[in-house]
């Protein structure tokens, strides 16, 4: 110990040195920071982080012009929260906000007015649909181009600081007064909180909005109190009818059944269906039918899968319950049956968007994925897929986890009808690229399949099996012979959308439609 | 006979179309198209109607097509049926 | 006379544009476009026009095309024939076919239409649809009415009505017709197509009925939903042994011809004409 070291007394009367080796400069103990009321006083009852209403939360969180705010879309078409919050924000006279949302649904049309009134001037999302999408595509109401990101890409952007969220609004169906929350219990239960789990970790402020304030501590904890600033209790966070209806019934349409049959034959030919394999599919009728064929095969060959992931539907939870898969990894829960499974089945696991698909995380689930079934609005002769814009050039869809899973899966199969009414689905060139062709291995239509030239072995196998295998240009020609070659949409000069690939690079631009 | 020279064929159903042909017109072919597919396939649909009219020897007509995503063969067929009905080649 | 295999005939209402694209997807051996019962009287013209336009431009893949024309006892029949022959249809099912005279009449109509279109006489083939008591009893003579007749089909609905009884699941009311018609067809060397099974959801019932029909000597079955096609195809597929035997017979036949021999033996049994015909039929059914 050096001579001449100075000491002084702290508030408790103890000697502490001015400096010490590893410690450096020392700050002596001052007054204890009692944040909470002790039992013996008569002060107000402790309400934790609960504030009286959304307005109060906004004021306390310091909402200002030009901020970036976030919402999740786990409540799907039944969401009330975004509309409620935006209404308050607009009434406060706030302007120029950027919305960084996981996606937008039919429940978010209120944004049209907010955009026209200058409350919202930027949107970063996985997708946009309906009237809002049309208004952006055709009427160019939004000042800045929309940034479209995949689920994995959004997680990456948040984690790497490409986006800085000032305030995250997190709807939760079950929340305690300190902000521990989940989406699994409560009248408005919606299942996994995969998307906002990332937001809450990085947002400057996180506000929980719930219609079910439960006793402390709530469990399971999807987002812990350590990340939450304020809690607002409202009457309803969403419409339970519309929350729990994300998936479809098994298809009865002969065309879809034919596609499903061919797709399952491709899967079996790949040799990937063996013990421990992993699988993911969309929620449409074709995917459900494929799952049916898959289960029969697994039963016959005594195969148990390691995990199925998604986008989890009750069709998948049934497979889990019957023992076809050991686990389910759930980033978004689609229907009532699946929500119940997440709550009750220990093998049905919640995962956040980063764990799911972040390309710059140390690893992510989709890198372990064997088989992925994808849909598409259009596919071109280079196997590029469009899920964002319709054949008339108008925005109408969402990237979702499409490009993520296609990149990660060993076998990515796109299932599409050759035409939808008069619109050719296999085309010369897609209007916009959402998923680059190199990630897409096989295209399956009701007429037969086309294999990406990168997979010559698989192609040979399918031909050997007697499957109708075409060159993708033949499928395009077949489609055009039926429908005629469509006129391309007329685009203007305004950029209404930028399509960002998972890694932050830009894959395509969406122009306004005239 | 005094029959009205208007005939309609087809149905208001997906992938079908409703074609109404009025043979009252003296000169030229006038086609009114109502279709969500107009931007993508407008010319093709017009041509299908014109070809159909030519094939059944119609030189002048007012044609209205309400299209619900139908292919050319359907448009041609419905046009021809509408013409036959307008001409009074009825079913018994 | 060469005929493609016809294990399944899928009904497709001719006035429905969607069906023209959907029907070939499940690869029935033959698509039966219907101008008769599934089309309302006031739409007969529309259905006919739609069928003709479709047949001119669409590719039905591996499926043959057959058109069920209206019965001779309606004014639509002649209009049907006059329109579909120039459009390219080469196979029709004549509804309510009851007598040799019916066949002669339709054959004449077809000849006129073929002449008009510059098509070789006899190109259009006929399948007689036997749907009444009279039709069943006359079947043996009916199918000799013309060389165009390559097939007969059985329609249980109208037959049961003309018999004055009700349809049952076991189908005993159809037994006589079901046993007689394949015999008629075999004598004439034509194919025999069983009636539709309307309970679309009942795959087991369909299989049972199709197996039974195959046992009775039918060579195929009409169907009303693509889901039924696979079950029907397996019922009317010859067994492995049949196929092997058929191939042996054909090989032996070639050898015998080459050696100039008239008679030969396969698997220890003499091969006569019926055996050769059966072998040909088997191979045709698997598409060889």
XYZ file of N, CA and C in Angstrom, chain A residues 391-392 419-424 482-488 513-514, chain B residues 14-15 37-45 68-72 75:
102
model
N -49.063 -9.518 -59.448
C -48.659 -9.431 -60.855
C -48.951 -8.063 -61.441
N -49.764 -7.256 -60.745
C -50.004 -5.904 -61.242
C -49.062 -4.897 -60.610
N -51.230 -21.628 -62.660
C -51.924 -20.357 -62.866
C -52.916 -20.153 -61.738
N -53.221 -18.897 -61.458
C -54.314 -18.605 -60.526
C -55.300 -17.775 -61.323
N -56.453 -18.369 -61.638
C -57.385 -17.769 -62.601
C -56.606 -17.460 -63.875
N -56.566 -16.219 -64.330
C -55.863 -15.965 -65.582
C -54.426 -15.518 -65.357
N -53.951 -15.574 -64.148
C -52.609 -15.061 -63.893
C -51.583 -16.192 -63.900
N -50.569 -16.090 -64.758
C -49.527 -17.129 -64.772
C -48.638 -16.985 -63.543
N -51.701 -21.066 -71.675
C -53.057 -21.033 -71.126
C -53.578 -19.606 -71.000
N -52.724 -18.739 -70.452
C -53.225 -17.420 -70.096
C -52.946 -16.361 -71.144
N -51.969 -16.592 -71.993
C -51.464 -15.510 -72.832
C -50.363 -14.813 -72.058
N -49.521 -14.016 -72.740
C -48.451 -13.316 -72.039
C -48.986 -11.984 -71.535
N -48.946 -11.753 -70.232
C -49.541 -10.535 -69.685
C -48.706 -9.294 -69.974
N -49.392 -8.147 -70.052
C -48.653 -6.891 -70.128
C -47.982 -6.648 -68.790
N -46.803 -6.058 -68.824
C -46.146 -5.743 -67.561
C -46.817 -4.513 -66.957
N -47.000 2.185 -58.788
C -47.753 1.680 -59.934
C -48.654 2.788 -60.460
N -48.601 2.976 -61.781
C -49.405 4.051 -62.355
C -50.836 3.614 -62.600
N -66.131 -17.287 -61.161
C -64.685 -17.226 -61.418
C -64.312 -18.019 -62.660
N -63.431 -17.456 -63.465
C -62.938 -18.057 -64.710
C -63.990 -18.134 -65.812
N -58.658 -7.955 -65.134
C -57.492 -8.366 -65.909
C -57.191 -7.405 -67.053
N -57.913 -6.271 -67.077
C -57.784 -5.411 -68.270
C -56.365 -4.926 -68.487
N -55.705 -4.511 -67.428
C -54.349 -3.983 -67.614
C -53.401 -5.066 -68.122
N -53.574 -6.263 -67.599
C -52.641 -7.325 -67.982
C -52.986 -7.965 -69.323
N -54.284 -8.097 -69.588
C -54.686 -8.875 -70.770
C -55.712 -8.180 -71.659
N -55.842 -6.890 -71.517
C -56.864 -6.154 -72.264
C -56.859 -6.446 -73.754
N -55.677 -6.355 -74.368
C -55.583 -6.560 -75.818
C -55.970 -7.981 -76.187
N -55.495 -8.955 -75.390
C -55.786 -10.355 -75.692
C -57.287 -10.614 -75.635
N -57.947 -10.011 -74.655
C -59.389 -10.216 -74.518
C -60.119 -9.585 -75.694
N -64.459 -12.390 -65.449
C -64.081 -12.766 -64.082
C -62.850 -13.644 -64.096
N -61.881 -13.270 -64.914
C -60.629 -14.016 -64.968
C -60.702 -15.195 -65.919
N -61.442 -15.032 -67.044
C -61.585 -16.162 -67.962
C -60.461 -16.190 -68.988
N -60.235 -17.396 -69.518
C -59.215 -17.561 -70.561
C -59.852 -17.302 -71.927
N -58.984 -17.177 -72.936
C -59.482 -16.813 -74.275
C -60.553 -17.745 -74.804
N -63.894 -16.812 -73.490
C -64.388 -15.546 -74.039
C -64.930 -15.765 -75.450
